[in-house]
Short mmCIF file of C-alpha atoms in Angstrom, two decimals:
data_model
loop_
_atom_site.label_atom_id
_atom_site.label_comp_id
_atom_site.label_asym_id
_atom_site.label_seq_id
_atom_site.Cartn_x
_atom_site.Cartn_y
_atom_site.Cartn_z
CA MET A 1142 -7.00 -14.80 -13.88
CA ALA A 1143 -5.50 -14.62 -10.38
CA THR A 1144 -7.86 -11.75 -9.49
CA LEU A 1145 -10.91 -13.65 -10.76
CA LYS A 1146 -9.87 -16.74 -8.79
CA LYS A 1147 -9.54 -14.65 -5.65
CA GLU A 1148 -12.91 -13.00 -6.20
CA LEU A 1149 -14.69 -16.32 -6.87
CA SER A 1150 -13.35 -17.68 -3.59
CA THR A 1151 -15.27 -14.93 -1.78
CA ILE A 1152 -18.70 -16.09 -2.99
CA ASN A 1153 -21.06 -15.86 -0.02
CA LEU A 1154 -23.00 -19.10 0.28
CA PRO A 1155 -26.26 -18.86 2.24
CA ASP A 1156 -27.41 -21.35 4.86
CA LEU A 1157 -29.59 -24.09 3.43
CA SER A 1158 -32.54 -25.65 5.23
CA GLY A 1159 -35.52 -27.87 4.51
CA SER A 1160 -37.18 -31.14 5.44
CA PHE A 1161 -37.43 -34.65 4.06
CA GLN A 1162 -39.27 -37.92 4.74
CA VAL A 1163 -37.36 -40.82 6.30
CA GLY A 1164 -39.63 -43.88 6.22
CA TRP A 1165 -41.16 -44.65 9.65
CA MET A 1166 -39.46 -41.57 11.19
CA GLY A 1167 -41.63 -39.24 9.17
CA SER A 1168 -40.55 -35.68 8.44
CA VAL A 1169 -37.01 -34.70 9.45
CA SER A 1170 -35.68 -31.14 9.16
CA TYR A 1171 -32.11 -30.26 8.21
CA GLU A 1172 -29.85 -27.20 8.16
CA LEU A 1173 -26.55 -26.58 6.41
CA GLU A 1174 -24.81 -23.56 7.89
CA SER A 1175 -21.50 -21.71 7.92
CA LEU A 1176 -20.83 -22.74 4.31
CA ARG A 1177 -17.44 -21.49 3.19
CA ILE A 1178 -15.45 -21.93 -0.04
CA LEU A 1179 -12.01 -23.30 0.76
CA ASN A 1180 -10.69 -23.25 -2.79
CA PHE A 1181 -11.96 -22.22 -6.21
CA GLN A 1182 -9.49 -23.69 -8.67
CA LEU A 1183 -9.37 -22.33 -12.24
CA GLN A 1184 -7.59 -24.72 -14.56
CA ASN A 1185 -8.07 -24.82 -18.31
CA SER A 1186 -8.57 -21.50 -20.10
CA ASN A 1187 -9.17 -20.73 -23.76
CA LEU A 1188 -9.68 -17.49 -25.67
CA ASN A 1189 -11.88 -17.34 -28.77
CA LEU A 1190 -12.63 -14.51 -31.17
CA ARG A 1191 -16.10 -13.05 -31.66
CA PRO A 1192 -15.94 -11.29 -35.06
CA GLY A 1193 -17.12 -7.69 -34.93
CA GLN A 1194 -17.62 -7.75 -31.16
CA GLY A 1195 -14.83 -8.99 -28.94
CA VAL A 1196 -13.52 -12.15 -27.37
CA THR A 1197 -14.87 -15.08 -25.37
CA ALA A 1198 -12.89 -16.53 -22.48
CA SER A 1199 -13.75 -20.13 -21.64
CA LEU A 1200 -12.68 -21.72 -18.35
CA SER A 1201 -13.30 -25.47 -18.09
CA ASN A 1202 -12.65 -28.41 -15.77
CA ASN A 1203 -12.60 -26.13 -12.72
CA TYR A 1204 -13.53 -27.32 -9.26
CA VAL A 1205 -14.69 -25.89 -5.94
CA SER A 1206 -14.18 -27.23 -2.43
CA ILE A 1207 -16.68 -26.16 0.26
CA THR A 1208 -16.85 -26.85 3.98
CA GLY A 1209 -19.63 -26.30 6.54
CA ASN A 1210 -21.72 -27.65 9.40
CA TRP A 1211 -24.86 -29.81 9.21
CA LYS A 1212 -27.71 -30.26 11.66
CA VAL A 1213 -30.62 -32.73 11.54
CA LYS A 1214 -33.57 -32.33 13.90
CA LYS A 1215 -36.50 -34.61 14.72
CA ALA A 1216 -38.74 -33.50 17.56
CA PHE A 1217 -36.44 -33.00 20.54
CA ILE A 1218 -33.54 -34.94 18.97
CA THR A 1219 -30.79 -32.90 17.25
CA LEU A 1220 -27.76 -34.36 15.49
CA ARG A 1221 -24.77 -32.27 14.36
CA GLY A 1222 -21.60 -32.68 12.33
CA THR A 1223 -19.38 -31.22 9.62
CA PHE A 1224 -19.22 -31.84 5.93
CA ASP A 1225 -16.82 -31.27 3.02
CA LEU A 1226 -18.31 -30.77 -0.39
CA SER A 1227 -16.51 -30.82 -3.74
CA VAL A 1228 -17.95 -29.50 -6.99
CA ASP A 1229 -16.34 -30.81 -10.19
CA ASP A 1230 -16.53 -29.85 -13.86
CA VAL A 1231 -17.33 -26.18 -13.27
CA SER A 1232 -17.29 -24.32 -16.61
CA ILE A 1233 -17.44 -20.56 -17.16
CA SER A 1234 -17.92 -18.74 -20.47
CA ILE A 1235 -17.41 -14.95 -20.54
CA SER A 1236 -18.03 -12.84 -23.64
CA LEU A 1237 -16.32 -9.43 -23.58
CA ASN A 1238 -17.03 -6.48 -25.86
CA LEU A 1239 -13.87 -4.50 -26.72
CA GLY A 1240 -13.72 -0.79 -27.43
CA LYS A 1241 -11.83 2.41 -26.66
CA ASP A 1242 -12.52 5.45 -24.52
CA PRO A 1243 -11.90 9.13 -25.48
CA SER A 1244 -8.37 8.99 -24.04
CA GLY A 1245 -7.40 6.19 -26.42
CA ARG A 1246 -7.34 3.47 -23.79
CA PRO A 1247 -8.98 0.08 -24.37
CA THR A 1248 -12.30 -0.78 -22.72
CA ALA A 1249 -13.89 -4.13 -21.95
CA SER A 1250 -17.39 -4.95 -20.76
CA VAL A 1251 -19.21 -8.23 -20.12
CA ASP A 1252 -21.72 -8.91 -22.85
CA HIS A 1253 -22.70 -12.40 -21.75
CA CYS A 1254 -21.79 -14.82 -19.00
CA ASN A 1255 -22.76 -18.45 -18.60
CA SER A 1256 -21.67 -21.10 -16.12
CA SER A 1257 -22.40 -24.74 -15.56
CA VAL A 1258 -21.73 -27.08 -12.65
CA GLY A 1259 -21.04 -30.79 -12.94
CA HIS A 1260 -21.03 -33.36 -10.13
CA VAL A 1261 -21.32 -32.54 -6.41
CA SER A 1262 -19.77 -34.93 -3.86
CA VAL A 1263 -20.46 -34.74 -0.12
CA HIS A 1264 -18.29 -36.19 2.65
CA THR A 1265 -19.78 -36.00 6.16
CA SER A 1266 -18.72 -36.65 9.71
CA GLY A 1267 -20.74 -37.02 12.91
CA ARG A 1268 -23.23 -39.47 14.44
CA LEU A 1269 -25.79 -40.78 11.98
CA SER A 1270 -24.27 -38.66 9.19
CA TRP A 1271 -25.71 -41.18 6.73
CA LEU A 1272 -28.99 -39.32 7.14
CA LEU A 1273 -27.62 -36.65 4.81
CA ASN A 1274 -27.79 -39.14 1.96
CA PHE A 1275 -31.55 -38.78 1.98
CA PHE A 1276 -31.38 -35.16 0.91
CA HIS A 1277 -28.11 -35.22 -1.04
CA GLU A 1278 -29.84 -34.57 -4.35
CA ARG A 1279 -31.75 -31.63 -2.89
CA ILE A 1280 -28.49 -30.09 -1.58
CA GLU A 1281 -26.77 -30.67 -4.90
CA ASN A 1282 -29.46 -28.89 -6.92
CA LYS A 1283 -29.60 -25.92 -4.57
CA LEU A 1284 -25.81 -25.46 -4.58
CA LYS A 1285 -25.64 -25.73 -8.35
CA ASN A 1286 -28.24 -22.99 -8.78
CA ILE A 1287 -26.51 -20.74 -6.24
CA LEU A 1288 -23.06 -21.22 -7.77
CA LYS A 1289 -24.25 -20.64 -11.34
CA GLN A 1290 -25.91 -17.38 -10.31
CA GLU A 1291 -23.09 -16.15 -8.08
CA ILE A 1292 -20.26 -17.03 -10.48
CA CYS A 1293 -21.54 -14.75 -13.25
CA GLU A 1294 -22.36 -12.02 -10.74
CA ILE A 1295 -18.77 -12.15 -9.47
CA VAL A 1296 -17.47 -12.08 -13.07
CA ARG A 1297 -19.43 -8.90 -13.79
CA GLN A 1298 -18.37 -7.29 -10.51
CA SER A 1299 -14.72 -8.23 -11.09
CA THR A 1300 -14.82 -6.75 -14.59
CA THR A 1301 -16.31 -3.50 -13.27
CA SER A 1302 -14.14 -3.18 -10.17
CA HIS A 1303 -10.84 -4.60 -11.43
CA LEU A 1304 -10.51 -4.99 -15.20
CA GLU A 1305 -12.09 -1.70 -16.27
CA PRO A 1306 -10.16 0.43 -13.70
CA TYR A 1307 -6.95 -1.39 -14.66
CA LEU A 1308 -7.48 -0.55 -18.33
CA GLN A 1309 -7.96 3.09 -17.32
CA THR A 1310 -4.48 3.12 -15.77
CA LEU A 1311 -2.70 1.83 -18.88
CA PRO A 1312 -0.21 4.44 -20.13
CA VAL A 1313 -0.77 5.78 -23.63
CA THR A 1314 2.37 7.91 -23.78
CA LEU A 1315 6.04 7.19 -23.10
CA MET A 1316 8.65 9.84 -22.36
CA ILE A 1317 11.65 9.01 -24.54
CA ASP A 1318 14.02 11.64 -23.13
CA THR A 1319 13.95 15.29 -22.02
CA VAL A 1320 12.83 16.39 -25.50
CA ALA A 1321 10.33 13.92 -26.87
CA GLY A 1322 7.64 11.44 -25.98
CA ILE A 1323 5.62 9.02 -28.05
CA ASP A 1324 1.83 8.75 -28.09
CA TYR A 1325 0.67 5.19 -28.70
CA SER A 1326 -2.98 5.60 -27.74
CA LEU A 1327 -5.65 3.73 -29.67
CA VAL A 1328 -7.03 5.56 -32.70
CA GLY A 1329 -9.87 3.08 -33.06
CA ALA A 1330 -11.52 0.25 -31.20
CA PRO A 1331 -9.83 -3.16 -31.50
CA TRP A 1332 -11.34 -4.93 -34.49
CA VAL A 1333 -12.02 -8.64 -34.18
CA THR A 1334 -12.27 -10.88 -37.23
CA SER A 1335 -12.49 -14.63 -37.57
CA GLU A 1336 -8.73 -14.68 -38.21
CA GLY A 1337 -7.35 -12.32 -35.56
CA LEU A 1338 -7.45 -9.16 -33.46
CA ASP A 1339 -6.36 -5.89 -35.11
CA THR A 1340 -5.39 -3.05 -32.76
CA PRO A 1341 -4.65 0.39 -34.31
CA PHE A 1342 -2.22 2.58 -32.32
CA LYS A 1343 -1.32 6.20 -32.98
CA GLY A 1344 2.49 5.98 -32.93
CA GLU A 1345 3.20 9.73 -32.89
CA PHE A 1346 6.24 11.48 -31.41
CA PHE A 1347 5.60 14.81 -29.69
CA ARG A 1348 7.66 17.53 -28.07
CA GLN A 1349 7.29 17.60 -24.30
CA SER A 1350 7.66 21.35 -23.89
CA GLN A 1351 5.08 22.32 -26.52
CA ARG A 1352 2.88 19.78 -28.21
CA SER A 1353 1.56 20.91 -31.58
CA PRO A 1354 -0.40 19.27 -34.40
CA VAL A 1355 1.61 17.22 -36.90
CA PRO A 1356 1.67 19.00 -40.30
CA PHE A 1357 1.23 15.78 -42.28
CA ASP A 1358 -1.16 12.85 -42.21
CA ALA A 1359 -0.49 9.27 -41.29
CA PRO A 1360 -0.73 6.92 -44.29
CA PRO A 1361 -3.20 4.04 -44.06
CA ILE A 1362 -1.83 0.71 -42.91
CA ARG A 1363 -3.19 -2.55 -44.23
CA LEU A 1364 -2.06 -5.63 -42.42
CA SER A 1365 -1.13 -8.74 -44.33
CA GLN A 1366 -3.91 -11.09 -45.33
CA GLU A 1367 -1.67 -13.97 -44.38
CA HIS A 1368 -2.56 -15.72 -41.15
CA ASP A 1369 0.14 -18.34 -40.74
CA ARG A 1370 2.02 -16.40 -38.03
CA MET A 1371 1.06 -15.65 -34.47
CA THR A 1372 1.69 -11.88 -34.53
CA TYR A 1373 1.90 -9.23 -37.23
CA PHE A 1374 3.24 -5.79 -36.33
CA ALA A 1375 3.10 -2.92 -38.82
CA VAL A 1376 4.64 0.53 -38.44
CA SER A 1377 4.43 3.28 -41.03
CA GLN A 1378 6.97 5.99 -41.88
CA TYR A 1379 4.71 8.37 -39.92
CA VAL A 1380 6.29 7.18 -36.65
CA PHE A 1381 9.85 7.92 -37.75
CA ASN A 1382 8.95 11.18 -39.46
CA THR A 1383 7.15 12.60 -36.44
CA ALA A 1384 10.28 11.78 -34.42
CA SER A 1385 12.41 13.61 -36.99
CA GLN A 1386 10.02 16.58 -36.89
CA VAL A 1387 10.22 16.85 -33.09
CA TYR A 1388 14.00 16.65 -32.83
CA HIS A 1389 14.44 19.06 -35.72
CA GLN A 1390 12.16 21.63 -34.08
CA ALA A 1391 14.08 21.23 -30.83
CA GLY A 1392 17.38 21.96 -32.61
CA TYR A 1393 18.82 18.56 -31.83
CA MET A 1394 19.89 18.02 -35.43
CA ASN A 1395 22.18 21.07 -35.46
CA PHE A 1396 25.94 20.51 -35.17
CA THR A 1397 29.00 22.68 -34.76
CA LEU A 1398 32.18 21.01 -36.02
CA ARG A 1399 35.76 22.12 -35.57
CA ASN A 1400 39.02 20.61 -36.67
CA GLU A 1401 39.67 18.93 -33.30
CA HIS A 1402 36.38 17.03 -33.40
CA ASN A 1403 36.56 13.39 -34.28
CA LEU A 1404 33.58 11.09 -33.99
CA THR A 1405 34.23 10.19 -30.36
CA GLU A 1406 34.79 13.77 -29.25
CA LEU A 1407 31.78 14.98 -31.20
CA ALA A 1408 29.51 12.79 -29.12
CA GLY A 1409 30.44 14.87 -26.08
CA ASN A 1410 29.82 18.18 -27.83
CA HIS A 1411 26.81 19.97 -26.32
CA SER A 1412 25.15 20.69 -29.64
CA ALA A 1413 25.40 17.07 -30.74
CA LYS A 1414 25.08 15.40 -27.37
CA GLY A 1415 21.32 15.51 -27.18
CA TRP A 1416 20.75 13.93 -30.58
CA TRP A 1417 23.72 11.58 -30.75
CA LYS A 1418 23.64 10.25 -27.20
CA PRO A 1419 20.39 10.46 -25.21
CA THR A 1420 17.87 10.75 -28.02
CA CYS A 1421 19.46 8.16 -30.24
CA LEU A 1422 21.59 5.46 -28.74
CA THR A 1423 20.21 5.45 -25.20
CA SER A 1424 16.57 6.16 -26.03
CA LYS A 1425 13.89 4.08 -24.34
CA ALA A 1426 12.05 3.83 -27.65
CA PRO A 1427 11.95 0.48 -29.45
CA THR A 1428 15.38 -0.32 -30.83
CA PHE A 1429 14.29 -0.38 -34.48
CA ILE A 1430 12.81 3.12 -34.13
CA THR A 1431 16.00 4.25 -32.42
CA MET A 1432 18.14 2.82 -35.22
CA MET A 1433 16.17 4.54 -37.96
CA SER A 1434 16.08 7.82 -36.04
CA CYS A 1435 19.85 7.69 -35.67
CA PHE A 1436 20.41 6.67 -39.27
CA SER A 1437 20.41 10.12 -40.84
CA SER A 1438 22.42 11.75 -38.06
CA SER A 1439 25.11 9.07 -38.04
CA PHE A 1440 25.51 9.21 -41.81
CA LEU A 1441 25.72 13.00 -41.91
CA LEU A 1442 28.10 13.06 -38.96
CA HIS A 1443 30.47 10.79 -40.87
CA VAL A 1444 30.06 12.69 -44.12
CA LEU A 1445 30.24 16.25 -42.90
CA GLN A 1446 32.86 16.03 -40.19
CA THR A 1447 36.57 15.65 -40.95
CA PRO A 1448 38.40 13.67 -38.25
CA LEU A 1449 42.09 14.24 -37.61
CA GLU A 1450 43.01 11.01 -39.33
CA PHE A 1451 41.59 12.35 -42.60
CA PRO A 1452 44.21 13.83 -44.99
CA ILE A 1453 41.98 16.92 -45.30
CA GLN A 1454 41.27 18.76 -42.07
CA LEU A 1455 39.13 21.78 -41.23
CA HIS A 1456 41.97 24.16 -41.88
CA THR A 1457 42.58 26.73 -44.61
CA LYS A 1458 45.88 25.08 -45.45
CA SER A 1459 44.29 21.65 -45.98
CA LEU A 1460 41.36 23.00 -48.01
CA GLY A 1461 43.54 25.30 -50.10
CA ALA A 1462 43.74 22.71 -52.85
CA VAL A 1463 39.99 22.88 -53.49
CA ILE A 1464 39.36 26.49 -52.36
CA PRO A 1465 42.60 28.37 -53.17
CA GLN A 1466 41.43 31.77 -51.92
CA LEU A 1467 40.93 30.43 -48.42
CA ALA A 1468 44.65 30.06 -47.82
CA ARG A 1469 45.34 33.52 -49.25
CA LEU A 1470 42.66 35.39 -47.30
CA TYR A 1471 43.05 33.48 -44.03
CA PRO A 1472 46.46 31.81 -43.93
CA ASN A 1473 47.03 29.08 -41.36
CA THR A 1474 43.52 29.49 -39.88
CA GLU A 1475 41.22 26.97 -38.27
CA LEU A 1476 37.75 26.51 -39.72
CA GLU A 1477 34.39 25.81 -38.12
CA LEU A 1478 31.26 24.33 -39.69
CA GLU A 1479 27.70 24.86 -38.51
CA ILE A 1480 25.42 22.17 -39.91
CA SER A 1481 21.65 22.16 -39.73
CA PRO A 1482 18.90 20.55 -41.80
CA GLU A 1483 16.73 22.84 -43.91
CA SER A 1484 13.77 20.79 -42.78
CA ALA A 1485 13.21 17.60 -40.84
CA PRO A 1486 14.60 14.69 -42.89
CA PHE A 1487 11.86 12.18 -43.66
CA LEU A 1488 12.02 8.47 -44.33
CA LYS A 1489 10.26 6.87 -47.27
CA PHE A 1490 9.42 3.19 -47.43
CA SER A 1491 9.45 1.43 -50.76
CA PRO A 1492 9.42 -2.29 -51.55
CA GLY A 1493 12.59 -3.80 -50.16
CA ASN A 1494 14.31 -0.67 -48.83
CA VAL A 1495 14.20 2.52 -46.79
CA THR A 1496 15.16 5.88 -48.30
CA LEU A 1497 16.25 9.10 -46.59
CA ILE A 1498 16.84 12.32 -48.54
CA PRO A 1499 18.22 14.90 -46.08
CA VAL A 1500 18.97 18.48 -47.16
CA MET A 1501 21.51 20.24 -44.92
CA ASN A 1502 22.84 23.78 -44.73
CA ILE A 1503 26.56 24.02 -44.03
CA GLN A 1504 27.88 27.42 -42.90
CA ALA A 1505 31.68 27.74 -42.84
CA PHE A 1506 33.53 30.18 -40.56
CA ALA A 1507 37.18 31.17 -40.15
CA LEU A 1508 38.31 31.21 -36.50
CA LEU A 1509 40.56 34.27 -36.23
CA PRO A 1510 43.82 33.68 -34.33
CA ASN A 1511 44.06 35.22 -30.84
CA SER A 1512 40.42 36.24 -30.98
CA SER A 1513 36.98 34.87 -30.21
CA ASP A 1514 35.66 36.34 -33.45
CA ARG A 1515 34.86 34.26 -36.47
CA LYS A 1516 34.33 35.34 -40.04
CA PRO A 1517 31.56 33.84 -42.18
CA LEU A 1518 33.05 32.39 -45.35
CA PHE A 1519 30.42 30.56 -47.40
CA GLN A 1520 27.22 28.54 -47.10
CA LEU A 1521 26.56 25.25 -48.86
CA ARG A 1522 23.42 23.22 -49.34
CA ALA A 1523 24.17 19.50 -49.08
CA ARG A 1524 21.76 16.91 -50.41
CA THR A 1525 22.11 13.15 -50.50
CA ASN A 1526 19.93 10.15 -51.20
CA ILE A 1527 20.50 7.37 -48.70
CA SER A 1528 18.94 3.95 -49.31
CA ALA A 1529 19.26 1.01 -47.00
CA ILE A 1530 18.13 -2.60 -47.11
CA ILE A 1531 16.81 -3.78 -43.74
CA SER A 1532 16.56 -7.41 -42.62
CA VAL A 1533 16.17 -9.48 -39.46
CA SER A 1534 18.34 -12.39 -38.41
CA SER A 1535 18.74 -14.20 -35.08
CA GLY A 1536 16.77 -11.59 -33.18
CA ARG A 1537 18.75 -8.63 -34.53
CA VAL A 1538 17.80 -5.93 -37.03
CA LEU A 1539 20.46 -5.72 -39.73
CA GLY A 1540 21.00 -3.33 -42.61
CA SER A 1541 23.27 -2.30 -45.44
CA LEU A 1542 23.59 0.92 -47.41
CA THR A 1543 22.78 0.69 -51.07
CA PRO A 1544 25.82 1.71 -53.15
CA GLY A 1545 25.59 4.78 -55.35
CA SER A 1546 24.21 7.35 -52.89
CA LYS A 1547 26.02 10.59 -53.77
CA LEU A 1548 26.40 13.83 -51.88
CA GLU A 1549 25.40 16.88 -53.94
CA LEU A 1550 26.69 20.33 -52.95
CA GLU A 1551 25.31 23.70 -53.98
CA LEU A 1552 26.87 27.10 -53.17
CA LYS A 1553 24.15 29.26 -51.59
CA HIS A 1554 26.29 32.22 -50.58
CA SER A 1555 29.98 33.13 -50.51
CA ASN A 1556 31.98 35.95 -48.94
CA ILE A 1557 35.19 34.75 -50.59
CA ASN A 1558 33.94 34.82 -54.21
CA PHE A 1559 33.15 31.82 -56.35
CA PHE A 1560 34.98 28.49 -56.01
CA ASN A 1561 34.66 25.08 -57.63
CA VAL A 1562 31.96 23.34 -55.58
CA GLN A 1563 32.07 20.28 -57.83
CA LEU A 1564 35.67 19.65 -56.82
CA LEU A 1565 34.75 19.81 -53.12
CA GLU A 1566 31.82 17.51 -53.85
CA THR A 1567 34.14 14.99 -55.52
CA VAL A 1568 36.42 14.97 -52.47
CA PHE A 1569 33.53 14.38 -50.09
CA ASN A 1570 32.10 11.56 -52.21
CA TYR A 1571 35.51 9.91 -52.47
CA TYR A 1572 35.82 9.62 -48.71
CA ALA A 1573 32.15 8.65 -48.39
CA THR A 1574 32.67 5.74 -50.80
CA TYR A 1575 35.94 4.41 -49.39
CA LEU A 1576 35.67 5.21 -45.69
CA ILE A 1577 32.22 6.32 -44.51
CA TYR A 1578 30.09 3.75 -46.32
CA PRO A 1579 32.21 0.76 -45.26
CA THR A 1580 32.22 2.02 -41.64
CA LEU A 1581 28.45 2.44 -41.58
CA ASN A 1582 27.85 -0.90 -43.28
CA ALA A 1583 30.05 -2.64 -40.72
CA LYS A 1584 27.89 -1.20 -37.95
CA LEU A 1585 24.64 -2.02 -39.75
CA GLU A 1586 25.80 -5.58 -40.46
CA GLU A 1587 26.49 -5.98 -36.73
CA GLY A 1588 22.87 -5.01 -36.17
CA PHE A 1589 20.74 -3.92 -33.25
CA PRO A 1590 18.94 -6.31 -30.88
CA LEU A 1591 15.16 -6.46 -31.03
CA PRO A 1592 13.52 -5.06 -27.88
CA LEU A 1593 11.57 -7.87 -26.25
CA PRO A 1594 9.76 -8.08 -22.91
CA ARG A 1595 11.27 -10.34 -20.28
CA ASP A 1596 10.82 -14.06 -20.92
CA THR A 1597 9.60 -13.43 -24.48
CA TYR A 1598 11.16 -15.29 -27.39
CA LEU A 1599 10.50 -15.16 -31.11
CA ASN A 1600 11.10 -17.62 -33.90
CA SER A 1601 10.51 -17.61 -37.64
CA LEU A 1602 10.89 -13.84 -37.61
CA GLU A 1603 10.33 -12.07 -40.94
CA LEU A 1604 10.51 -8.40 -41.92
CA GLN A 1605 8.94 -6.96 -45.07
CA ILE A 1606 9.10 -3.36 -46.30
CA HIS A 1607 6.21 -2.12 -48.40
CA LYS A 1608 5.33 1.14 -50.09
CA VAL A 1609 3.24 2.75 -47.36
CA SER A 1610 4.20 0.77 -44.30
CA ASP A 1611 6.97 -1.23 -42.70
CA LYS A 1612 5.39 -4.57 -41.95
CA TRP A 1613 6.77 -7.10 -39.56
CA GLY A 1614 5.58 -10.69 -39.35
CA LEU A 1615 6.43 -12.08 -35.95
CA ASP A 1616 5.98 -15.63 -34.81
CA GLY A 1617 7.05 -16.69 -31.34
CA ASP A 1618 6.24 -18.38 -28.08
CA LEU A 1619 5.02 -15.70 -25.68
#
């Protein structure tokens, strides 16, 4: 709007001249020269939808102030002076067609422009300036025609020289961290209906070092047919799952745990640092995406690590009760766990909740005393079904884990002969139920703030989770 106002103020008004009859004086010639727009004030604006095409911007009750010089000539007599002219009730209607270019950026072009001019008032100064009243109507008509023509020409030029180039500069990717970026280019032209404007974005995470096609398709998203809220935002599981795919391929979901690692120390570990710190908690991605991306890693970190305050530590002596041969083969020996997902863990949306079913490989090693060597002991496959209920309250995204999610262990390989995996599984689930789940729920109940642009506020916020998409209904004063 500021750009259009500036451009309209540069309208070049031509000199006006002509002649008129003044009773006994006969024909008198006049000239209006050095016309200049002092101010082109845009006041009331309104945006309307054009179903199937685009939008119409209406600007009403605008006014223009113009200054210039006048000259009246009769034979050898010439009179001069200045005048100030005000044009009221200027209305502009601009119809824009919306689309997208091959890069996924939005496009806009003027389909139709119309302008109208209301009343013109002239205030003059100089000797015999009352003579201008004789040709006031002629001046008014000429100025109206010039302004109506020039206004729409300026609108088209401004769209071509300012709006369209600006749209070409809009970013369609965002670098999240050193590993990943997100592509939010348009996958289709904005679709205008009588009820609203639907804009389909890609929402795909990609690896910065080597971008490759995603091996799964994005599910269709159908926005709510309700129209009682200002904004509806829908995001499918595709967004979260492409993020999981990228970080899994980059190895940022792999962890090495030793007995001295507690949760705080683990965050500084090189193998976990990338996923736990930069790519999760300090990511520039929207906070809800960050929370869901961190969800699986935080749960598995709690489940699969054994902090010092736990009665059972990563030590052959502590684990001797569930794996007796460990203490015999490697007495008083520290253990190390390497944990990595078999595949990228994917989220699934179902009515009312979010489900994550990660499958992790856990390789155990014995750290030999006075040596840098380590001996492989056994490999487990760990599977769990994590369900969470997500809600929104007071501008924060909240959640709670659904009780009953159990960790299932399977012995894939063992260098220390068979042992009772079910007993180890029972121990893990005991601590998950009485320590890990309450800790995670306390954090989820505290919630994460919604990311909002500066000076943006929302009210009557509602979040709904559906089978194929996570649908947000947002209502706020922007």
